[in-house]
mmCIF file of C-alpha atoms and ligand atoms in Angstrom:
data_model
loop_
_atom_site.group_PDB
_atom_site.id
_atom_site.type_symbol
_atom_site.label_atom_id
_atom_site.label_comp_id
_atom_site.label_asym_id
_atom_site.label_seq_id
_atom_site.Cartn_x
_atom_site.Cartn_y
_atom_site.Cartn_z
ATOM 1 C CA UNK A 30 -29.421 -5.267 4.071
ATOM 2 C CA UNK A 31 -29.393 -4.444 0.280
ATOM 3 C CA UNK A 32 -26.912 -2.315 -1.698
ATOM 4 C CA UNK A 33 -28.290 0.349 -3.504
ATOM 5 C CA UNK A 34 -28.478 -0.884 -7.544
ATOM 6 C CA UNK A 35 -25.417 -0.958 -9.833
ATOM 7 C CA UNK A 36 -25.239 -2.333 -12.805
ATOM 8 C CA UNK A 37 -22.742 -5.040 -13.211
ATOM 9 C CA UNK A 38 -19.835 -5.376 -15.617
ATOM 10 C CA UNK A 39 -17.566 -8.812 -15.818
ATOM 11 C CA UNK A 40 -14.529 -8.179 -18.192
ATOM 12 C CA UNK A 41 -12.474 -10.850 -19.929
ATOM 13 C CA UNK A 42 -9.212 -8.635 -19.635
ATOM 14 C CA UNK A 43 -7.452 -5.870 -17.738
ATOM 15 C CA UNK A 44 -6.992 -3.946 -21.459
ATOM 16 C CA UNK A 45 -11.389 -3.929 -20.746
ATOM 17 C CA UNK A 46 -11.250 -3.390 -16.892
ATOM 18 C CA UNK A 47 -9.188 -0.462 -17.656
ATOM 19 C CA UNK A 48 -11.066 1.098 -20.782
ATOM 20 C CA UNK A 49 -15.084 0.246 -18.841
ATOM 21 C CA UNK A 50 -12.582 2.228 -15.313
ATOM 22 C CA UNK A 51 -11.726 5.063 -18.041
ATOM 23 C CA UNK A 52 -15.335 5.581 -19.083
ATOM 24 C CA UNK A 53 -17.297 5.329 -15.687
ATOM 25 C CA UNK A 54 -14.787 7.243 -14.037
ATOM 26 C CA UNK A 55 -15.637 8.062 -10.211
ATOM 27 C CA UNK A 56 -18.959 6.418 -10.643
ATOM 28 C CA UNK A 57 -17.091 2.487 -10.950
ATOM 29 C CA UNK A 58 -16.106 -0.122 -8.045
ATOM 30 C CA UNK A 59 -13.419 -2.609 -8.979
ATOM 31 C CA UNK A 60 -14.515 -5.681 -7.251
ATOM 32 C CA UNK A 61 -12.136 -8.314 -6.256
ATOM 33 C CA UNK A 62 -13.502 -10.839 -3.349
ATOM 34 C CA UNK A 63 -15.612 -8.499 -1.862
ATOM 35 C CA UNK A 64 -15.389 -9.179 1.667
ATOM 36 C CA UNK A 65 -14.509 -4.964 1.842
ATOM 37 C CA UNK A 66 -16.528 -3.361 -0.814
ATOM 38 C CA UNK A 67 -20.148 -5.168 -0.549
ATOM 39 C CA UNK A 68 -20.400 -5.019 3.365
ATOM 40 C CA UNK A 69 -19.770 -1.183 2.782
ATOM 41 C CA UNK A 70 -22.061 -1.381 0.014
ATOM 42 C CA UNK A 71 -24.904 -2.979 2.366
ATOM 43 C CA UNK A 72 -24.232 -0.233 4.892
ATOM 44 C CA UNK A 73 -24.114 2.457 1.825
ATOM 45 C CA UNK A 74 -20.877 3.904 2.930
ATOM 46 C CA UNK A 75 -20.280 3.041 -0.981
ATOM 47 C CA UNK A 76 -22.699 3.277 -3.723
ATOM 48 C CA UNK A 77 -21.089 2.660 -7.112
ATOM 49 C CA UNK A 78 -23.157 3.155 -9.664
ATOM 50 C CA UNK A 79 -21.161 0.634 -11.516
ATOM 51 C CA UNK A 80 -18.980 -2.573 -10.608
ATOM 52 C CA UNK A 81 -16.681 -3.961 -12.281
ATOM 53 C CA UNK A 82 -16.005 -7.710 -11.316
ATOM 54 C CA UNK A 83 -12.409 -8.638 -11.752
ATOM 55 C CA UNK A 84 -13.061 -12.933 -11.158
ATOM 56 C CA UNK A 85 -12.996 -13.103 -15.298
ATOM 57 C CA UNK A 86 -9.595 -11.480 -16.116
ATOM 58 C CA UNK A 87 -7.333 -13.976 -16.131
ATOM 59 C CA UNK A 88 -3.873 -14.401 -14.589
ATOM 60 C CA UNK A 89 -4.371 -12.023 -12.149
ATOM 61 C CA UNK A 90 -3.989 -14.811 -9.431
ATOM 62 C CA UNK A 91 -1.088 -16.759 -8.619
ATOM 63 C CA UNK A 92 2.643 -16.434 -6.882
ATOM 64 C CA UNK A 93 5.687 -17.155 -8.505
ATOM 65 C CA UNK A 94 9.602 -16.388 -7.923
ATOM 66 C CA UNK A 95 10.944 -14.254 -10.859
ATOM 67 C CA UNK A 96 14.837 -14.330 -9.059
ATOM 68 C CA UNK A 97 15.265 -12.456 -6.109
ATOM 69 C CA UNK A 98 11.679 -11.146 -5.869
ATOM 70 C CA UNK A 99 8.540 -12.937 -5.203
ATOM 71 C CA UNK A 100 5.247 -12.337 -7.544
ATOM 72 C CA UNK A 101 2.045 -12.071 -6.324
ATOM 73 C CA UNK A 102 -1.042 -11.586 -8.653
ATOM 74 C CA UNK A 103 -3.595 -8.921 -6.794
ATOM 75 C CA UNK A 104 -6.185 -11.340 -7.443
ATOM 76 C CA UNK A 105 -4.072 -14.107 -5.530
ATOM 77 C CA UNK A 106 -6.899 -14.860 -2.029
ATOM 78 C CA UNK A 107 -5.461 -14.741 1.249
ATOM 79 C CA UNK A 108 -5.449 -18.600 1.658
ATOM 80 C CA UNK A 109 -3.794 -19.063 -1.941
ATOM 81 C CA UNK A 110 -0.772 -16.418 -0.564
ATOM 82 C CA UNK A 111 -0.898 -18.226 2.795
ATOM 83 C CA UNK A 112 -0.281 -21.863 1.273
ATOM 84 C CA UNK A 113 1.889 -21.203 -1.877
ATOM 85 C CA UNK A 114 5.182 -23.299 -1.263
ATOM 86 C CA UNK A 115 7.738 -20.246 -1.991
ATOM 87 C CA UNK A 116 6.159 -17.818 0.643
ATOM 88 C CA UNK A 117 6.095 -20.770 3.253
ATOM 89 C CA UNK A 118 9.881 -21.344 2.377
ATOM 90 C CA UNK A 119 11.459 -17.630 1.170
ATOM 91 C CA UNK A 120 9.423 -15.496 3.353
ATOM 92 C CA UNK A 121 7.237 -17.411 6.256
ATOM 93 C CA UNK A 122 5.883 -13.958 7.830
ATOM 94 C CA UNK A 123 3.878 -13.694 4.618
ATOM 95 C CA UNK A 124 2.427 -16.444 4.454
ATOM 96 C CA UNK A 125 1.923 -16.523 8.300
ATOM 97 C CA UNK A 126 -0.101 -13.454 8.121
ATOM 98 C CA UNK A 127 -2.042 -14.559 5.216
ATOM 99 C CA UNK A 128 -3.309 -17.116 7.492
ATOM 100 C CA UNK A 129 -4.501 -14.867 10.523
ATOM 101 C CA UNK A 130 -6.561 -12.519 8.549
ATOM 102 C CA UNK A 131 -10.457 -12.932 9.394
ATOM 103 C CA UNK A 132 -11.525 -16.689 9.064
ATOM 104 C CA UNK A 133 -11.113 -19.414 6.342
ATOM 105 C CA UNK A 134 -14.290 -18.141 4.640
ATOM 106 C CA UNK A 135 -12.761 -14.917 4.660
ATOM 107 C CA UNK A 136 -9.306 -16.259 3.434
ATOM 108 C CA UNK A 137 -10.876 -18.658 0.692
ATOM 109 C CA UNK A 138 -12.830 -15.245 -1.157
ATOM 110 C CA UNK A 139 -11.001 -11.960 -0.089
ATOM 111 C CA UNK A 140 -7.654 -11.363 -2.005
ATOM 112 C CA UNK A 141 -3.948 -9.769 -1.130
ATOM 113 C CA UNK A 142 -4.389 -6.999 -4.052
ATOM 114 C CA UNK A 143 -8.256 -6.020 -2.344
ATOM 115 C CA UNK A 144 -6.636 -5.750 1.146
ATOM 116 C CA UNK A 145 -3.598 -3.904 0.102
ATOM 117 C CA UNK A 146 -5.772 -1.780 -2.159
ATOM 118 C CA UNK A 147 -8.700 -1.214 0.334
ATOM 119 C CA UNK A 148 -5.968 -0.166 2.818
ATOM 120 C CA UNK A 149 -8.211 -0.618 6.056
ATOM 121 C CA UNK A 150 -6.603 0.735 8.936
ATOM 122 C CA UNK A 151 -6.617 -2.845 10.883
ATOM 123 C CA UNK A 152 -5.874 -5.186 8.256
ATOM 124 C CA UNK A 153 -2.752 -6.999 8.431
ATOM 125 C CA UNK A 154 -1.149 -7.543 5.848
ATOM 126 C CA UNK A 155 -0.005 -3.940 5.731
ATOM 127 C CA UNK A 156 2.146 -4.390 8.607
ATOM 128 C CA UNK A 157 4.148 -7.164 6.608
ATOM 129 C CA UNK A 158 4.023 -5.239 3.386
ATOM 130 C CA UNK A 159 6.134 -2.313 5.586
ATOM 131 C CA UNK A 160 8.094 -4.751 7.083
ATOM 132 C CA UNK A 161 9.320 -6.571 3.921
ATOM 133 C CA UNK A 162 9.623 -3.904 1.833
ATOM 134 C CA UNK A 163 6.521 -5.075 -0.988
ATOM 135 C CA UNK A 164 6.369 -3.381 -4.412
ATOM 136 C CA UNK A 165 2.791 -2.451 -5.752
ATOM 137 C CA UNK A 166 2.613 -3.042 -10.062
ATOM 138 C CA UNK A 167 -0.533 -0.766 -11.393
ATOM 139 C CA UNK A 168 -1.348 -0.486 -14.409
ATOM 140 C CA UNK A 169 -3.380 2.320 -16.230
ATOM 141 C CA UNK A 170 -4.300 2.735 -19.473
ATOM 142 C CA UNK A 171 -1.175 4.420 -20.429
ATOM 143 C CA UNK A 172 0.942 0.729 -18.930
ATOM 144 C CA UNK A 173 2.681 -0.127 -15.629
ATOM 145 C CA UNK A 174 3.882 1.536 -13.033
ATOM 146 C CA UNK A 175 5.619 0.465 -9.780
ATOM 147 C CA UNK A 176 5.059 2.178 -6.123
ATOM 148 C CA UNK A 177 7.264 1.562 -3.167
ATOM 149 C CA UNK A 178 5.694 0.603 0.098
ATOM 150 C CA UNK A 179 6.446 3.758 1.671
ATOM 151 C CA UNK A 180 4.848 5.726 -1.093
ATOM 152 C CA UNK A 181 1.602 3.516 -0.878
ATOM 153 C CA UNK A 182 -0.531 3.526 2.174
ATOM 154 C CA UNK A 183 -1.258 7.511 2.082
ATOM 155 C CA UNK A 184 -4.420 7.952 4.788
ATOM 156 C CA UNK A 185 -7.743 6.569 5.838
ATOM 157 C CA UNK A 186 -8.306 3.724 3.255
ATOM 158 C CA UNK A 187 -6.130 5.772 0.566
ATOM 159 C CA UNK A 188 -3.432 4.371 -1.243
ATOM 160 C CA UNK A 189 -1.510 5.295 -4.005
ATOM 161 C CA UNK A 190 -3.682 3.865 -6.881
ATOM 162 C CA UNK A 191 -5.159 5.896 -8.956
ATOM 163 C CA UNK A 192 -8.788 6.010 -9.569
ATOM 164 C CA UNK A 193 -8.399 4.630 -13.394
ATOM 165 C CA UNK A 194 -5.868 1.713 -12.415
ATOM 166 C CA UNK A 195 -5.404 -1.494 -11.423
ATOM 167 C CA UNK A 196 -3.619 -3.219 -9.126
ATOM 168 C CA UNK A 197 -1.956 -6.258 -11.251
ATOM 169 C CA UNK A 198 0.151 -7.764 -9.134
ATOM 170 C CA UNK A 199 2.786 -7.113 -5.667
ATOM 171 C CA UNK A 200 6.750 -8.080 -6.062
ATOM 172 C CA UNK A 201 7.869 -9.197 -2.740
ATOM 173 C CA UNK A 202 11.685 -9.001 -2.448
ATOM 174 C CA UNK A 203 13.457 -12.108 -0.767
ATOM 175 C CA UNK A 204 15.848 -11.081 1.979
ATOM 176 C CA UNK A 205 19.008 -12.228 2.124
ATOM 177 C CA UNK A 206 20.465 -15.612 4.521
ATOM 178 C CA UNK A 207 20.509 -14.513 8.630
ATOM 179 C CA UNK A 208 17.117 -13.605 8.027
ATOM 180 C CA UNK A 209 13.826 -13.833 9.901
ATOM 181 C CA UNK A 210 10.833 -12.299 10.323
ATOM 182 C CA UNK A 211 6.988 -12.529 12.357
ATOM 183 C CA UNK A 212 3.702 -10.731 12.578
ATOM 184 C CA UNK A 213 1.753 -10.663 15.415
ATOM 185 C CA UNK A 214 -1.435 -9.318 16.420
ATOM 186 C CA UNK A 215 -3.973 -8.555 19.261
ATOM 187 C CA UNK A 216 -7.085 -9.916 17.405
ATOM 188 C CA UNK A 217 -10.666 -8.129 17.646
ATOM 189 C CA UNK A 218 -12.285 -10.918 18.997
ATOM 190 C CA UNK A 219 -15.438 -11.220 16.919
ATOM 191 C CA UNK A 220 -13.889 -9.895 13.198
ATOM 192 C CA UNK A 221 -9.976 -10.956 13.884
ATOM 193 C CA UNK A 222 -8.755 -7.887 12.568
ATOM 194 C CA UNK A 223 -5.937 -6.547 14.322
ATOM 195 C CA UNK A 224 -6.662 -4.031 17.266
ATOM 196 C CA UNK A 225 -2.469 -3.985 16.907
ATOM 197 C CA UNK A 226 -0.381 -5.659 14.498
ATOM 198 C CA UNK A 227 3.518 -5.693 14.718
ATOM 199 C CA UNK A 228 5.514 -6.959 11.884
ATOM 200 C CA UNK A 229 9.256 -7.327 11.955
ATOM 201 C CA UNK A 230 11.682 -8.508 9.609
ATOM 202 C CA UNK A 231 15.706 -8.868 10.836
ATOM 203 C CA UNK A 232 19.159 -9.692 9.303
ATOM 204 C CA UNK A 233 21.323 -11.362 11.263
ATOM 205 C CA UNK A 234 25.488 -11.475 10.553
ATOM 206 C CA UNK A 235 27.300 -14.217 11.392
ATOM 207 C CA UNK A 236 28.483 -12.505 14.820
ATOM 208 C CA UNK A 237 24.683 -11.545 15.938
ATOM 209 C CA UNK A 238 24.588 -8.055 15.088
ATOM 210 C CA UNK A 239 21.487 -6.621 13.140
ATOM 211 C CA UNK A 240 22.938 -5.376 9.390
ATOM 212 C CA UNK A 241 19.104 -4.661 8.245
ATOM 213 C CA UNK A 242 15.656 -4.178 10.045
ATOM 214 C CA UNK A 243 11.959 -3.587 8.985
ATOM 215 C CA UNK A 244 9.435 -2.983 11.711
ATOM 216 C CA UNK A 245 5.493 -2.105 10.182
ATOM 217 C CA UNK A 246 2.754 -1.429 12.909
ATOM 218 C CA UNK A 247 -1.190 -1.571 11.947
ATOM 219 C CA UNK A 248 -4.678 -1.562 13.732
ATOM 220 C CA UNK A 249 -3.263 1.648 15.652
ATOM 221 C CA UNK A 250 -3.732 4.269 13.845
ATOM 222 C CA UNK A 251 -5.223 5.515 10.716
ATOM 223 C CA UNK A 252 -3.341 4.254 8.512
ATOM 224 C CA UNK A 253 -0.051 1.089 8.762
ATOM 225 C CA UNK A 254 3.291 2.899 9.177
ATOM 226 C CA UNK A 255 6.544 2.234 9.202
ATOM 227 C CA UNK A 256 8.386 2.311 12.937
ATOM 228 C CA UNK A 257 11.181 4.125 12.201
ATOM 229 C CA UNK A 258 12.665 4.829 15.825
ATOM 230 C CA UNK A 259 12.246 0.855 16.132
ATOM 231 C CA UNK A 260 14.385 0.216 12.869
ATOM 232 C CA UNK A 261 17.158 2.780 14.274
ATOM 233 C CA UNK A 262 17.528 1.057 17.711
ATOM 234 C CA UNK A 263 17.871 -2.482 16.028
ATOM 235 C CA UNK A 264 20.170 -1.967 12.884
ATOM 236 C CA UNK A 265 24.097 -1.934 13.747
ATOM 237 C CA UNK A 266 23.492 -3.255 17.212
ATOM 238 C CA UNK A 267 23.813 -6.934 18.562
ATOM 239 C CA UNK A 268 19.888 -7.731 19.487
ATOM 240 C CA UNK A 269 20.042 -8.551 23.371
ATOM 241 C CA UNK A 270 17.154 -8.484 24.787
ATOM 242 C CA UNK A 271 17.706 -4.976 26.166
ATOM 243 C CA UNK A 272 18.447 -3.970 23.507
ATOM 244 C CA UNK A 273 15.181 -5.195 21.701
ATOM 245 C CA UNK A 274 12.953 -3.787 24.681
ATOM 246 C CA UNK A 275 14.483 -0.249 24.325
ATOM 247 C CA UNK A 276 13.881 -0.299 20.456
ATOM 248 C CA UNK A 277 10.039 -1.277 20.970
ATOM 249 C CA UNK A 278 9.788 1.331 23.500
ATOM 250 C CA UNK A 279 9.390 3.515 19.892
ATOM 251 C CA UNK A 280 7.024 1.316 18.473
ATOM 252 C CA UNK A 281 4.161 3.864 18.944
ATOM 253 C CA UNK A 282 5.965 7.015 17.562
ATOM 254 C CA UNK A 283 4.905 8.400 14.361
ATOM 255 C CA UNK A 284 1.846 6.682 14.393
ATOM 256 C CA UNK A 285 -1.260 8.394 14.900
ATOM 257 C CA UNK A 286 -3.099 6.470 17.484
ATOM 258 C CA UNK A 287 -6.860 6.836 17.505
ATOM 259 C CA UNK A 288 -8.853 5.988 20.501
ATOM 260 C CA UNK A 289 -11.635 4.204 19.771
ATOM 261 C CA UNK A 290 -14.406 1.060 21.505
ATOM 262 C CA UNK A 291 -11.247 -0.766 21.866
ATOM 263 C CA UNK A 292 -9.238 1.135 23.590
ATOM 264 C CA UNK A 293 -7.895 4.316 24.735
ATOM 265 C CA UNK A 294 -4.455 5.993 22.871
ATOM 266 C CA UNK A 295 -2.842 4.692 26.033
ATOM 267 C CA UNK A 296 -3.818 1.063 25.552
ATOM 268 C CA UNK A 297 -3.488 1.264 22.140
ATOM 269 C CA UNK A 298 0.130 2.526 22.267
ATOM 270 C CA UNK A 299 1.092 0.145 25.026
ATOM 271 C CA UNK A 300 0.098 -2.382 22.677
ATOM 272 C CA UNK A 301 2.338 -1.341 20.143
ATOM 273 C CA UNK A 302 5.094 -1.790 22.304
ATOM 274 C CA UNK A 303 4.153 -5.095 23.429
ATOM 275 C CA UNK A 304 3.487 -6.514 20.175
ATOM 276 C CA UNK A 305 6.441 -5.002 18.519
ATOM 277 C CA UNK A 306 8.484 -6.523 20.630
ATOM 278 C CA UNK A 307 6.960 -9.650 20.668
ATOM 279 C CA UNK A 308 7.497 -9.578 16.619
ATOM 280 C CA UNK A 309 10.952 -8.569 17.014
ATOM 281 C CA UNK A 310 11.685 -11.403 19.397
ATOM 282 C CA UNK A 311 10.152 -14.165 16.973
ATOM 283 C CA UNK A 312 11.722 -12.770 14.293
ATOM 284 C CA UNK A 313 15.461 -13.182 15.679
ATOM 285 C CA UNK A 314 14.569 -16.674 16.396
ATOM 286 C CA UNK A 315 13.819 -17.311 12.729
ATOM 287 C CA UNK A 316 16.658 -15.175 11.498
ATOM 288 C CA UNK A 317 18.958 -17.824 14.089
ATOM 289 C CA UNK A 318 17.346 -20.194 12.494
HETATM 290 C C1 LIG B 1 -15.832 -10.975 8.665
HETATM 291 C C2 LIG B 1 -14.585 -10.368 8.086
HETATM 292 C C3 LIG B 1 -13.424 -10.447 8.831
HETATM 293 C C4 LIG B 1 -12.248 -9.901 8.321
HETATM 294 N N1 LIG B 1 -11.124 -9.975 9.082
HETATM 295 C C5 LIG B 1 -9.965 -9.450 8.610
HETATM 296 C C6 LIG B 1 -8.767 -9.536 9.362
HETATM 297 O O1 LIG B 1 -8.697 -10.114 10.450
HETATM 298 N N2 LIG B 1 -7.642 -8.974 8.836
HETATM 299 C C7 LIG B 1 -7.657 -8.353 7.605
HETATM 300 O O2 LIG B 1 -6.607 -7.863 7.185
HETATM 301 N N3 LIG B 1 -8.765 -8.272 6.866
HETATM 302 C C8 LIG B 1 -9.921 -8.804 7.322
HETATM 303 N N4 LIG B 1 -11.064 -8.741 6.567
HETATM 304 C C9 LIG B 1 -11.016 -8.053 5.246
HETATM 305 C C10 LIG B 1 -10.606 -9.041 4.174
HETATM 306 O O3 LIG B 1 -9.219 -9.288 4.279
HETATM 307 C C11 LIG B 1 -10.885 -8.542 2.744
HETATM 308 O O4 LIG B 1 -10.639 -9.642 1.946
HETATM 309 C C12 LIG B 1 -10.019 -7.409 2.242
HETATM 310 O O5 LIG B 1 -10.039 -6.285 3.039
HETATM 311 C C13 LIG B 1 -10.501 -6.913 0.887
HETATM 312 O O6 LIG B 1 -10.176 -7.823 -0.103
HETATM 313 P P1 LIG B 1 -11.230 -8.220 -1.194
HETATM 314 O O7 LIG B 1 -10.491 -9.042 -2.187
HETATM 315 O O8 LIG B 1 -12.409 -8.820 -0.544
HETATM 316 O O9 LIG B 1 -11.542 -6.790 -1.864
HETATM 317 P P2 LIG B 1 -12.907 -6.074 -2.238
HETATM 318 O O10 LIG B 1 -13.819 -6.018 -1.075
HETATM 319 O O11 LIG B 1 -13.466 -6.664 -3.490
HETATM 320 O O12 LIG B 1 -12.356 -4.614 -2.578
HETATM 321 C C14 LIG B 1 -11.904 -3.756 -1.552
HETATM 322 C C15 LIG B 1 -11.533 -2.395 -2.155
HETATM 323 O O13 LIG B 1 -10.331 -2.515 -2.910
HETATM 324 C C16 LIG B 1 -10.555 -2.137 -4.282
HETATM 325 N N5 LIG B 1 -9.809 -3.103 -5.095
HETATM 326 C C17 LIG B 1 -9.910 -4.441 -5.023
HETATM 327 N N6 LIG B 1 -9.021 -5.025 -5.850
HETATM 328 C C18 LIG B 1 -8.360 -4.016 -6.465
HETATM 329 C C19 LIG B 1 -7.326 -3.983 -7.443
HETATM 330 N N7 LIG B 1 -6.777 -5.103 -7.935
HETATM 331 N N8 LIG B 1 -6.866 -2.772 -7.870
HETATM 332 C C20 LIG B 1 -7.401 -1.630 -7.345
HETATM 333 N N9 LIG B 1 -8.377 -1.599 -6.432
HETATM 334 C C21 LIG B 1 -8.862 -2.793 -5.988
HETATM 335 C C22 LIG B 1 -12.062 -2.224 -4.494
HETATM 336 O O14 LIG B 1 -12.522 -1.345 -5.513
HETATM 337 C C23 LIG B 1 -12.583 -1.837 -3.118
HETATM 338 O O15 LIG B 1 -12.588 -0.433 -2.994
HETATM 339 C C24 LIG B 1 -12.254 -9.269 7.037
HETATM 340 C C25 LIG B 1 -13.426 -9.209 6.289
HETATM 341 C C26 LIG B 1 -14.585 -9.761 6.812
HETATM 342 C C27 LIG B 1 -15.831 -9.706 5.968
#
């Protein structure tokens, strides 16, 4: 299958992504690995007249700590975020759902800011970025910007960048000692996305008891959410497992779950359960250490 033709722009900076996004307008792509936009290009679900190719602008990839927060470039691919020495050692879930997204051909070309950005309703790293607590950095042509998780994944593929920006880079917060935190998935056999995903990140005190909890669910519904009813039956209370079955129990509220050929809003929900549980579990392991 063939796209329909675009012409083809390759900038040397973001100052020329942003002024070529400012004159194209809606009729520009920005491409980053492509492993989103040119299979929906092939099917002509999108047919930008124009592309613009962010591969040239430089230091747009990379992670590095800047004090209490981790900094990821958008550009940074899956298997970069899923190998970089600070993730692995400040914040494992990342880096251990970097690695379970698609396959390592996937992983070696498709990038963090593209998946975040393209805001598919079963990719994973969503989940985490709920979970954690992830900071988006856009920049327009009027300078920076910075959007809060919560404010970010807004529908069907829609986030909260705007048509004529750019997503630079994510700022990861590190959480503090007594914490841990897992993502797990039901994979779609044949793509790996997630049918369900469950993220969960937890702070233990010394005595046991839960002083801060972030649950994110994806695959289930249109768009990742935040568990909320999950969060309020873990924070304050000493995480037995009763305790952590009764909060997953509200794993599936709030989100809208969408039947579909894998399953019915039944399975789908039961799933979120399962696997929010699950992710609490692991998590409260880690945060024991
Ligand atoms: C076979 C296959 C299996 C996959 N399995 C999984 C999976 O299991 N889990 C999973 O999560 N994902 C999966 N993916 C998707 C993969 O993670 C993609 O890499 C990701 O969705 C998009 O990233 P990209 O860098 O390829 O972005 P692109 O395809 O280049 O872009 C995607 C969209 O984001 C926009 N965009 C890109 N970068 C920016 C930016 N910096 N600022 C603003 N907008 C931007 C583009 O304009 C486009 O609309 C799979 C993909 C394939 C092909």
């Amino acid at each position: 299958m063939y796209p329909a033709s675009f012409e083809y722009h390759a900038p040397g900076t973001v100052q020329e992504a942003l002024s070529l996004l400012g004159k194209l307008g809606d009729d520009a792509k920005l491409l980053a690995g492509g492993h989103s936009l040119i299979p929906m290009m092939k099917l002509r679900l999108a047919q930008p007249k124009h592309v613009i190719d962010l591969r040239k602008v430089p230091n747009l990839a990379g992670v590095k700590q800047d004090g209490n927060t981790i900094v990821v470039g958008a550009m940074t691919t899956h298997w970069q975020v899923e190998s970089a020495p600070v993730l692995r050692e400040k914040l494992p879930i990342v880096s251990d759902t970097a690695g379970v997204i698609g396959d390592p051909a996937v992983r070696n070309v498709g990038t963090i800011g593209g998946s975040l950005a393209h805001a598919d309703p079963a990719a994973d790293m969503p989940a985490t970025a709920i979970a954690v607590g992830f900071e988006f950095v856009c920049e327009g042509a009027k300078g920076k910007r910075t959007v809060k998780v919560d404010d970010w994944f807004q529908g069907l593929m829609a986030t909260a960048v705007k048509e004529d920006e750019i997503l630079v880079e994510i700022r990861i917060p590190t959480w503090p000692a007594g914490s841990g935190g897992a993502y797990l998935k039901f994979p779609h056999p044949a793509s790996r996305f997630a049918v369900v995903g469950a993220a969960a990140m937890i702070t233990l005190d010394g005595k046991g008891v839960c002083t801060k909890a972030g649950v994110g669910i994806t695959g289930a519904g249109t768009k990742a959410v935040r568990a909320k009813g999950v969060e309020a039956g873990l924070a304050g209370k000493t995480l037995d497992q009763a305790t952590i079955e009764a909060a997953a129990q509200k794993a599936a509220e709030g989100v809208d779950v969408q039947a579909d050929l894998q399953g019915s809003v039944e399975y789908k929900s039961h799933l979120c359960r399962v696997f929010a549980r699950r992710a609490i579990e692991a998590a409260v392991k880690r945060a024991k250490g």
